[in-house]
XYZ file of C-alpha atoms in Angstrom:
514
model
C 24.339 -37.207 2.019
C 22.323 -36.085 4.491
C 19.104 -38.688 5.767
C 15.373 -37.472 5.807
C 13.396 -37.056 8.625
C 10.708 -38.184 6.524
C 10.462 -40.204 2.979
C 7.408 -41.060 0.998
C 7.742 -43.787 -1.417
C 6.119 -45.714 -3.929
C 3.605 -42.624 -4.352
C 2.565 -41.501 -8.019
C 3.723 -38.016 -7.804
C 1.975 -34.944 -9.420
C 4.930 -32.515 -9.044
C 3.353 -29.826 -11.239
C 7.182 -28.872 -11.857
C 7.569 -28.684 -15.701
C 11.307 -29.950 -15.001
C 10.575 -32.656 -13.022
C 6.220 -33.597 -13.524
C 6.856 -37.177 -12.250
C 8.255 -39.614 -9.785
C 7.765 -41.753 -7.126
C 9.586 -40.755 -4.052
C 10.170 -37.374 -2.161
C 12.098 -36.909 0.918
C 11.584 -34.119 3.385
C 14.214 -32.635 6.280
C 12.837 -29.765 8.505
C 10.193 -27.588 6.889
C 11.506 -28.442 3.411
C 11.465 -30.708 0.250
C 14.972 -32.300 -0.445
C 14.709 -34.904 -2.765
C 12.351 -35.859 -5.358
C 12.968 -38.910 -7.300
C 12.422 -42.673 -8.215
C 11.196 -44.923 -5.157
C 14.877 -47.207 -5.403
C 16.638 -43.557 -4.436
C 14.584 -43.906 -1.072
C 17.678 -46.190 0.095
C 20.118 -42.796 -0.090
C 17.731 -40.419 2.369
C 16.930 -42.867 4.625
C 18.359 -43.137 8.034
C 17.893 -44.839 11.747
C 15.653 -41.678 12.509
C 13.630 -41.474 9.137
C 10.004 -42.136 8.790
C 9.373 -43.877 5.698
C 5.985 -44.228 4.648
C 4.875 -46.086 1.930
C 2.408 -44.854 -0.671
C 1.306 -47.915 -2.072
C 0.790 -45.925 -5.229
C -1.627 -43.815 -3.940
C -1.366 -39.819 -5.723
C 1.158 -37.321 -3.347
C 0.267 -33.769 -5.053
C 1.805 -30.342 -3.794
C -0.596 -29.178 -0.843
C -3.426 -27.537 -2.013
C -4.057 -23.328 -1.876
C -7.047 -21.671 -1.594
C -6.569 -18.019 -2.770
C -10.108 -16.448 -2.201
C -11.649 -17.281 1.312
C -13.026 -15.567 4.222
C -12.047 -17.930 7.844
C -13.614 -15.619 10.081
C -16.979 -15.983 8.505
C -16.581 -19.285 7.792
C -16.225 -19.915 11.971
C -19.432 -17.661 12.168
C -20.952 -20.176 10.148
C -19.625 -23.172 12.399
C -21.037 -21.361 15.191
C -24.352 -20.566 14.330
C -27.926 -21.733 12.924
C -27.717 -23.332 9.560
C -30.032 -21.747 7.116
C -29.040 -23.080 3.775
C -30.667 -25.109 1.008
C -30.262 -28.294 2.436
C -31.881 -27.282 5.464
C -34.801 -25.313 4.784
C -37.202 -24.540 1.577
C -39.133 -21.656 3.352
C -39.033 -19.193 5.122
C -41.766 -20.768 7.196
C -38.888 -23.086 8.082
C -36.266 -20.352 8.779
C -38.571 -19.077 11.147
C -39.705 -22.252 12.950
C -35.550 -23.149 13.571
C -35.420 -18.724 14.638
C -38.281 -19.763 17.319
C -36.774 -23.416 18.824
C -33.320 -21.170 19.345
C -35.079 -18.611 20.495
C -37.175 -20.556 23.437
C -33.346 -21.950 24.317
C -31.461 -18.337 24.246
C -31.626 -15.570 26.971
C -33.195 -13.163 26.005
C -31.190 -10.035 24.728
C -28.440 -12.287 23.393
C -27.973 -12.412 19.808
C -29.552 -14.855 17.574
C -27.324 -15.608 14.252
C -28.152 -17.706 10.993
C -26.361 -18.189 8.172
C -26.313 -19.242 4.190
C -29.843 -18.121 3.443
C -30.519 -18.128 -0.221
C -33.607 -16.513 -1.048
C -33.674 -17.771 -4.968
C -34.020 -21.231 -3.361
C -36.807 -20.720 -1.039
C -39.979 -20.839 -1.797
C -41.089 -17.720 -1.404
C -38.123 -16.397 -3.937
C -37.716 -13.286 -1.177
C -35.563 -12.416 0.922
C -37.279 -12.539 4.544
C -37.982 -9.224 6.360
C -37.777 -7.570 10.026
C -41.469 -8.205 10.039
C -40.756 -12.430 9.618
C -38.146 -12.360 12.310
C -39.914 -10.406 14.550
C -42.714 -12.826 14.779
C -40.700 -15.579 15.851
C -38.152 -13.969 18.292
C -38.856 -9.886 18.800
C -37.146 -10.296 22.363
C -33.933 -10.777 20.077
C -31.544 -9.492 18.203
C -31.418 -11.606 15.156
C -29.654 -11.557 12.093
C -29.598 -14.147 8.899
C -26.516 -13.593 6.641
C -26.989 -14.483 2.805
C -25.002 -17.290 0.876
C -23.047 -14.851 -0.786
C -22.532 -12.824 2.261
C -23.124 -9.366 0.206
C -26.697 -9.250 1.743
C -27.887 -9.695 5.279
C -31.466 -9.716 7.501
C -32.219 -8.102 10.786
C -35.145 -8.079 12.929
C -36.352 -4.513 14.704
C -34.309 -5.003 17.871
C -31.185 -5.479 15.801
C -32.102 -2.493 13.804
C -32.104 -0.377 16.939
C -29.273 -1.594 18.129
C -27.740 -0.964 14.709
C -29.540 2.587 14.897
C -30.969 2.034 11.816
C -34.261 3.419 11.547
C -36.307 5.555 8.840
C -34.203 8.597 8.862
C -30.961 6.733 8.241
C -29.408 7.698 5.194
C -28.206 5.182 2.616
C -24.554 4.015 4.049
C -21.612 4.579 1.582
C -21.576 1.220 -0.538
C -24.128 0.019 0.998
C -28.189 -0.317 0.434
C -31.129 -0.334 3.461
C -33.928 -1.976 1.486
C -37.113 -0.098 2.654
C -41.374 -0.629 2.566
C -41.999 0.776 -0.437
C -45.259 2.441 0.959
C -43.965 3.626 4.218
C -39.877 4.448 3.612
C -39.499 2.120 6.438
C -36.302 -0.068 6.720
C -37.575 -3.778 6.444
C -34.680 -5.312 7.658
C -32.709 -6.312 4.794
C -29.244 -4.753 4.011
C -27.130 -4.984 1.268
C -23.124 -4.601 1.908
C -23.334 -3.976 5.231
C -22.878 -7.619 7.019
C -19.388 -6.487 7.885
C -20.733 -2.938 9.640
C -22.997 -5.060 11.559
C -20.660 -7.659 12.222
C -18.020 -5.788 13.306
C -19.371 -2.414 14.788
C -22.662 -3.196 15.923
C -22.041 -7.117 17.251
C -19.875 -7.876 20.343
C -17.058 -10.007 19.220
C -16.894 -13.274 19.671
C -15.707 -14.748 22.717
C -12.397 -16.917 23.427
C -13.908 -19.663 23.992
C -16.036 -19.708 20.933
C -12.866 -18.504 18.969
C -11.019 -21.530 20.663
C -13.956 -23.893 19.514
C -14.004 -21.769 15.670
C -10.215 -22.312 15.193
C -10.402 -26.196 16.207
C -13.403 -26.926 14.043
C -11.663 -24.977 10.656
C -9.132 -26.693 11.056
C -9.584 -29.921 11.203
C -12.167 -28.858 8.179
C -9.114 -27.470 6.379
C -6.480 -30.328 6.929
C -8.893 -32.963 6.309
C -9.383 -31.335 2.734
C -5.887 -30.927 2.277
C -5.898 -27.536 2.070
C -2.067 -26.407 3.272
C -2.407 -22.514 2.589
C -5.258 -20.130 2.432
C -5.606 -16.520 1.532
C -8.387 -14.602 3.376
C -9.478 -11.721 0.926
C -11.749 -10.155 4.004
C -11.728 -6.519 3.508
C -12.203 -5.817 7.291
C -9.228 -7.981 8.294
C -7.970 -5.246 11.086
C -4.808 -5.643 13.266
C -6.245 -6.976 15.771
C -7.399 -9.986 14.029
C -3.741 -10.393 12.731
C -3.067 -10.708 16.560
C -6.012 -13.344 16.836
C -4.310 -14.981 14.297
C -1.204 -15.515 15.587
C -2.425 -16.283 18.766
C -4.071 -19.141 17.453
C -0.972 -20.314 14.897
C 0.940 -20.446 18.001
C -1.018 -22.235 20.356
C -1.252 -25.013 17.139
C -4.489 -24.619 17.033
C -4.732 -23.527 12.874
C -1.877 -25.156 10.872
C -2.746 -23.755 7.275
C -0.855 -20.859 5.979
C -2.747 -17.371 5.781
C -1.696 -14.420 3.364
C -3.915 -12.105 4.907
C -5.321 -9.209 3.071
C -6.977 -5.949 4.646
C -8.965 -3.240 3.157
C -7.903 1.029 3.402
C -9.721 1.342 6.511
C -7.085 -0.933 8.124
C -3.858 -0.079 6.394
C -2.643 2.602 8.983
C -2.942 0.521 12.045
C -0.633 -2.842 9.969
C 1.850 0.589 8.889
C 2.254 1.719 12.961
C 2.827 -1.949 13.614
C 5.680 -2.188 11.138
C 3.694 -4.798 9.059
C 3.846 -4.108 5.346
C 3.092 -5.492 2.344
C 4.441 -9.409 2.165
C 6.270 -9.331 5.826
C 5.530 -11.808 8.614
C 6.607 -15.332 8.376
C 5.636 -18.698 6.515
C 2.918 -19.264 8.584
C 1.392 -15.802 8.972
C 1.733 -12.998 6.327
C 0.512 -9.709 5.435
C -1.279 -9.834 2.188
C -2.248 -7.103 -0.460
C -5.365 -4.180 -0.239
C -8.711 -5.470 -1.091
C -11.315 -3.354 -2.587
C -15.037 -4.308 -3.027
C -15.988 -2.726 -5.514
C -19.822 -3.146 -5.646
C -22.729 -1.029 -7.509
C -25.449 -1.729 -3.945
C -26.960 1.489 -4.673
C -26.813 1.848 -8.407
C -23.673 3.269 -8.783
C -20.350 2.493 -8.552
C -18.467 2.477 -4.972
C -16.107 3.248 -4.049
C -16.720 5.697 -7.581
C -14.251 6.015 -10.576
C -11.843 8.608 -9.454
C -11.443 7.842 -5.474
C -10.897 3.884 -7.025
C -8.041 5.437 -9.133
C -6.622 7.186 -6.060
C -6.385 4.610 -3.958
C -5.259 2.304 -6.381
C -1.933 4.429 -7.629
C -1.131 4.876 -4.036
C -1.116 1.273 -3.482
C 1.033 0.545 -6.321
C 3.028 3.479 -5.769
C 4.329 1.798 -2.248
C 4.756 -1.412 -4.190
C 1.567 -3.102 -2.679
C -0.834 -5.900 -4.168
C -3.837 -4.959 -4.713
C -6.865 -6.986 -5.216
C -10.238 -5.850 -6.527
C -13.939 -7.619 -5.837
C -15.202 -7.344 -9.557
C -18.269 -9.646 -10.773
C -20.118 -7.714 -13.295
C -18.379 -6.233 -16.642
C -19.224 -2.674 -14.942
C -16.874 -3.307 -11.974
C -14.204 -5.505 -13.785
C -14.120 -2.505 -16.533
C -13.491 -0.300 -13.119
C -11.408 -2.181 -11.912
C -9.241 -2.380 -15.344
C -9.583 1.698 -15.598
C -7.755 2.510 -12.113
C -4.777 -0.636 -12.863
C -4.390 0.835 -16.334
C -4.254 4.050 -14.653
C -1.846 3.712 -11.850
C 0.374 1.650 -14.591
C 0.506 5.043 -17.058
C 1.765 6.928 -13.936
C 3.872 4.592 -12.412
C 4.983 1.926 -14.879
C 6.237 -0.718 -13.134
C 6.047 -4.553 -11.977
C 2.753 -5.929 -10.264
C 0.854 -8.628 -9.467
C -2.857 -6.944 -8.813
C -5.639 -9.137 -8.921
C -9.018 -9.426 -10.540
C -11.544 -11.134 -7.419
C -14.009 -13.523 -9.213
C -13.968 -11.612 -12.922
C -17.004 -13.395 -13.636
C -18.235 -12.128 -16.671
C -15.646 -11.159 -18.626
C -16.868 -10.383 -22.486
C -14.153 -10.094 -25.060
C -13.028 -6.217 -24.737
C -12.610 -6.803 -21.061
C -10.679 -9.849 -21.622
C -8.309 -8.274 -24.391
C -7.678 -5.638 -21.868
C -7.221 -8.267 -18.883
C -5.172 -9.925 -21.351
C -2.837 -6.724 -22.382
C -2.628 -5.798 -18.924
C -1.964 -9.365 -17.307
C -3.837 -9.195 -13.964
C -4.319 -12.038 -11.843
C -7.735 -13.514 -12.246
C -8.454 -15.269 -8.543
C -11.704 -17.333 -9.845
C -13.842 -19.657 -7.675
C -14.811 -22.689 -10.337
C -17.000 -24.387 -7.580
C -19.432 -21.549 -7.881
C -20.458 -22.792 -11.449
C -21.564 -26.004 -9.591
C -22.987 -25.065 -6.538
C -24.211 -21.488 -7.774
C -24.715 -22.576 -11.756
C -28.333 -23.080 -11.894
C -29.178 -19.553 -10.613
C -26.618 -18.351 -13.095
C -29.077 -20.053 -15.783
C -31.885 -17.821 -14.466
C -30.533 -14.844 -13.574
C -27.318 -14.313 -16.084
C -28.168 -12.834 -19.302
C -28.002 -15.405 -21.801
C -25.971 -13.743 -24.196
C -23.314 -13.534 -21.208
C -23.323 -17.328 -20.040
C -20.553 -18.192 -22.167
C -18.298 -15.251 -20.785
C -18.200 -16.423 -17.270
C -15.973 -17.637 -15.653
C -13.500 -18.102 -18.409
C -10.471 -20.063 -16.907
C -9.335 -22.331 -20.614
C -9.461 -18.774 -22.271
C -7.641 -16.924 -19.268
C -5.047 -19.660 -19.350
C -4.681 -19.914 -23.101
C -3.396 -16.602 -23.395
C -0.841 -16.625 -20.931
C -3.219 -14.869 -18.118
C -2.125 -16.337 -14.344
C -5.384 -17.822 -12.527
C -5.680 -18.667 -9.161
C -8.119 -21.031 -7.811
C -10.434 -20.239 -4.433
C -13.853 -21.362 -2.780
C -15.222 -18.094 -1.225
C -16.009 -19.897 1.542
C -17.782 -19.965 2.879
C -20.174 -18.920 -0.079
C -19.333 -22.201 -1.466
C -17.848 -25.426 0.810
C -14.058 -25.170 -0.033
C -12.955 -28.613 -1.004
C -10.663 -27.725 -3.606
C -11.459 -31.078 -5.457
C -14.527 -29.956 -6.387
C -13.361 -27.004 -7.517
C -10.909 -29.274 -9.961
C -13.658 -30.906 -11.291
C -16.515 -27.907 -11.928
C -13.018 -26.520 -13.503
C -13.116 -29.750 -15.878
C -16.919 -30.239 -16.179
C -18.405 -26.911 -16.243
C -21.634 -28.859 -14.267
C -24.319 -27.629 -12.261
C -25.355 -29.442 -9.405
C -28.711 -30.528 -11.392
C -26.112 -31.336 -14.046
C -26.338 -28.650 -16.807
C -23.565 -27.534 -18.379
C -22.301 -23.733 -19.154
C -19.812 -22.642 -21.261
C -18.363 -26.240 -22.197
C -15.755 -24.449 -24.511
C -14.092 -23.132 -21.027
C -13.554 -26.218 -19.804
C -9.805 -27.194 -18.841
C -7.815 -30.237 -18.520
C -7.469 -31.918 -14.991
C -3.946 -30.906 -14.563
C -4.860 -27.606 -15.632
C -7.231 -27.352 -13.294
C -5.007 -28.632 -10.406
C -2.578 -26.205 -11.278
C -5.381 -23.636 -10.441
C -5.093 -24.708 -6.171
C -1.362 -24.665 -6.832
C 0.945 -23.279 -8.828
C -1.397 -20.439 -9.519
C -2.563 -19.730 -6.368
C 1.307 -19.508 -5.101
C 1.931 -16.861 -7.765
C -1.080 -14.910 -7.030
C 0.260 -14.023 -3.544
C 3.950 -13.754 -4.208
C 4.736 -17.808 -2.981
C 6.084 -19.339 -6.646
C 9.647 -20.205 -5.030
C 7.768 -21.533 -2.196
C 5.164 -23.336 -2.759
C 2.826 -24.382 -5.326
C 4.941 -27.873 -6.676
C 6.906 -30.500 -5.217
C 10.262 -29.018 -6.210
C 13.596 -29.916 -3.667
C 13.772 -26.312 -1.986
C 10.286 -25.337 -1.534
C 8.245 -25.702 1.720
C 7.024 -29.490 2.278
C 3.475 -29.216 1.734
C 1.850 -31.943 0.996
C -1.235 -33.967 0.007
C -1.613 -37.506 -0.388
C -4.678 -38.131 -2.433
C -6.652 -42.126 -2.594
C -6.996 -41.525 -6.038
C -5.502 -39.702 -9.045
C -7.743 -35.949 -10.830
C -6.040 -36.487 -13.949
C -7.182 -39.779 -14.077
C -10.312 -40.951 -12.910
C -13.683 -40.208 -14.277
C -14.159 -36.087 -14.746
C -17.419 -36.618 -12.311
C -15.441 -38.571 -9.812
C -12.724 -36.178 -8.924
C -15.041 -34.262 -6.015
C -15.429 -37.663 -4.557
C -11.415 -38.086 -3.692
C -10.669 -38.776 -0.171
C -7.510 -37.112 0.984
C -5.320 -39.662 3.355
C -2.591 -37.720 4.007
C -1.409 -33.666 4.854
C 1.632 -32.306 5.482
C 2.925 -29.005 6.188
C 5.930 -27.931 6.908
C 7.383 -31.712 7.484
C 4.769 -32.195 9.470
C 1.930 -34.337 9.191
C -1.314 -32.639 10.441
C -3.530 -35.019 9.041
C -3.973 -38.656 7.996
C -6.913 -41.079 8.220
């Protein structure tokens, strides 16, 4: 018998393998898991060269996987001014942090905030052109929403952006305008990523150097061994950034990187289809966002079926940003679709499904999608969803116990950075169902702690193709792994956010410990 290179004993394992849930020792060679079993079978796997580190019964869980992010705007995020809740309550304040950068950047450069949320300021509004400009007009300045579907610009980034009032509405997208004059007032809908990315110069190395280091450590520290970035304007080039980075060590997670149809041909001339690359780095499915900006549908009914059955037709994930039973019902129509002209095996996701009523979910159900769901929005997001969700539709969102009770596959994910991604929290606004003020919504939805575990793990592997891989602590599979100071399926349901993790692992190695 072969000796470890590393064994952890005396842990209380969480396996989430049905044939093996439990135990107290695992032992790890290389990249892999090779032994799971009692603490006294430590003895057999360990050698002059082994690290053995004892657990003192502390909870060893498979590594956790977030399956609905977006890294490059969470490094924005890093690297900019902080605009949300806990920071400011006006837009008075928004505009006195917009002047203090501006007095300390040159002018011309850009000026970038982030996390807005205009239902918690005080004003309830979105701020305008007319705000920013008072405060830094030799500028270009631009505030990104929470939910990053909505973003601010003064008039010098408007220019820049040539958006002016003889721009037409944008496909997908909405230019809110004076409702007197017809003149743009700064605030777009669905086009962050068009400014971002067409209008913005990129960001620098070093600042990418100083992004990757900061996610990171943000990452390991929350255990969080995998992510998959569901960024529709993930381009080639960015794959390149990211393996740049993976190689210099400087991001350890896992990425299953997905793209969106403007990108597709550029990953096809670089030989990168669906699912190839490597452990570290891999080519994920097509997303669509699938939004209703402008009052109708977009992209609309029969270009969504198009590009849908081509995507299936090459044997290609496909995942679909649906919130509202309009664009989930869309969404449904094009799989259902593309599966009556090309029956066959998939894995296409539903992104968020939020409000899923019960002919959507008998559909959902019949056609077993993926639901990808982000269970920390009902916390951090929850009390808006009391103001602004029909009331009649509260109890159909976000239903993960009903999902899971009949058979449906649900992966867990933060939409960071929308919401912080500490996957912990997720677990427990999965168990609770609990605002941050404490209300609850939908308690029948709520899931067991394990269940809700299985959400960061198992599920999220299967959502991106990764069951043999990852997802438990199963001799074979990848060693990813999180040591945890306490155990989810044990403490107090309101305690579970508050776990500290002591311990990561991937691949064999440990990235992180306290």
């Amino acid at each position: 018998m072969a000796f470890a290179d590393i064994v952890l004993k005396n842990a209380n394992l969480i396996t989430m393998d049905h044939s093996c849930p439990t135990g107290q020792m695992v032992a790890l060679t290389g990249n892999r898991i090779t032994a799971v079993g009692n603490s006294s079978d430590s003895v057999h796997f360990t050698g002059p060269g082994t690290r053995v580190i004892d657990c003192a019964g502390k909870t060893l869980t498979p590594g956790f996987n977030d399956a609905h992010c977006h890294i490059f705007s969470l490094m924005r995020k890093q690297l900019t001014l902080d605009l949300s809740a806990s920071v400011v309550k006006s837009i008075a304040d928004i505009k006195r942090l917009l002047n203090q950068k501006a007095q300390n950047t040159p002018s011309g450069e850009w000026i970038n905030g982030s996390d807005y949320s205009d239902f918690h300021l005080a004003e309830k509004r979105h701020p305008t052109r007319w705000d920013l400009d008072e405060v830094a007009p030799d500028h270009p300045v631009i505030l990104s929403h929470r939910s990053l579907h909505a973003c601010v610009l003064n008039s010098r980034a408007l220019a820049l952006a040539g958006i002016n009032i003889a721009t037409p509405e944008p496909p997908g997208g909405s230019i809110r305008r004076d409702i007197n004059t017809g003149e743009p007032d700064g605030v777009l809908f669905d086009m962050l990523g068009y400014i971002r990315y067409r209008v913005m110069p990129p960001l620098a190395e070093e600042a990418l150097t100083r992004g990757f280091t900061d996610v990171n450590h943000l990452f390991l520290s929350l255990g969080i061994t995998s992510l998959q970035d569901a960024t529709v304007t993930n381009d080639f080039k960015r794959w390149q950034i990211y393996r740049r980075f993976i190689d210099k060590g400087l991001l350890k997670s896992r990425i299953y990187l997905m793209t969106g149809m403007d990108n597709t041909d550029a990953f096809r001339n670089a030989g990168l289809k669906f699912r190839t690359g490597d452990d570290s780095l891999r080519m994920g499915g097509l997303k669509i966002v699938l939004g209703e900006a402008t009052g109708q549908l977009f992209p609309a009914q029969p270009d969504l079926n198009r590009i849908v059955l081509e995507a299936h037709r090459q044997g290609c994930q496909v995942a679909i940003h649906t919130v509202e039973p309009e664009t989930i019902e869309a969404a449904l129509i094009a799989y259902e679709n593309a599966l009556l002209s090309h029956p066959s095996a998939h894995r296409h996701r539903l992104e968020h499904c939020a409000e899923s009523t019960p002919p959507l979910f008998e559909r959902i159900k019949k056609l077993q999608a993926v639901v990808s769901m982000q269970p920390p929005f009902l916390y951090y997001s929850g009390e808006r969803y009391l103001v602004q969700v029909k009331p009649d539709n509260l109890r159909w969102l976000y239903r993960v116990k009903s999902f899971l009770e009949a058979g449906i596959k649900v992966a867990g994910g933060s939409d960071n950075p929308v919401v912080p991604n500490n996957p912990l929290v997720g677990i427990q606004s999965a168990v609770l169902r609990q605002t941050e003020r404490g209300n609850t919504i939908a308690p029948e939805e709520r899931v067991s702690p394990l269940d809700a575990l299985a959400l960061y793990t198992t599920g999220a592997a299967y959502a991106s193709y990764d069951e043999n891989v990852k997802g438990s602590i199963t001799p074979g599979k990848l060693a990813d792994l999180v040591l945890l100071s306490d155990d989810p399926t044990r403490v107090p349901a309101e305690t579970i956010g508050q776990i500290r993790v002591l311990l990561t692992i991937i691949g064999g190695e440990i990235v992180w410990e306290t």
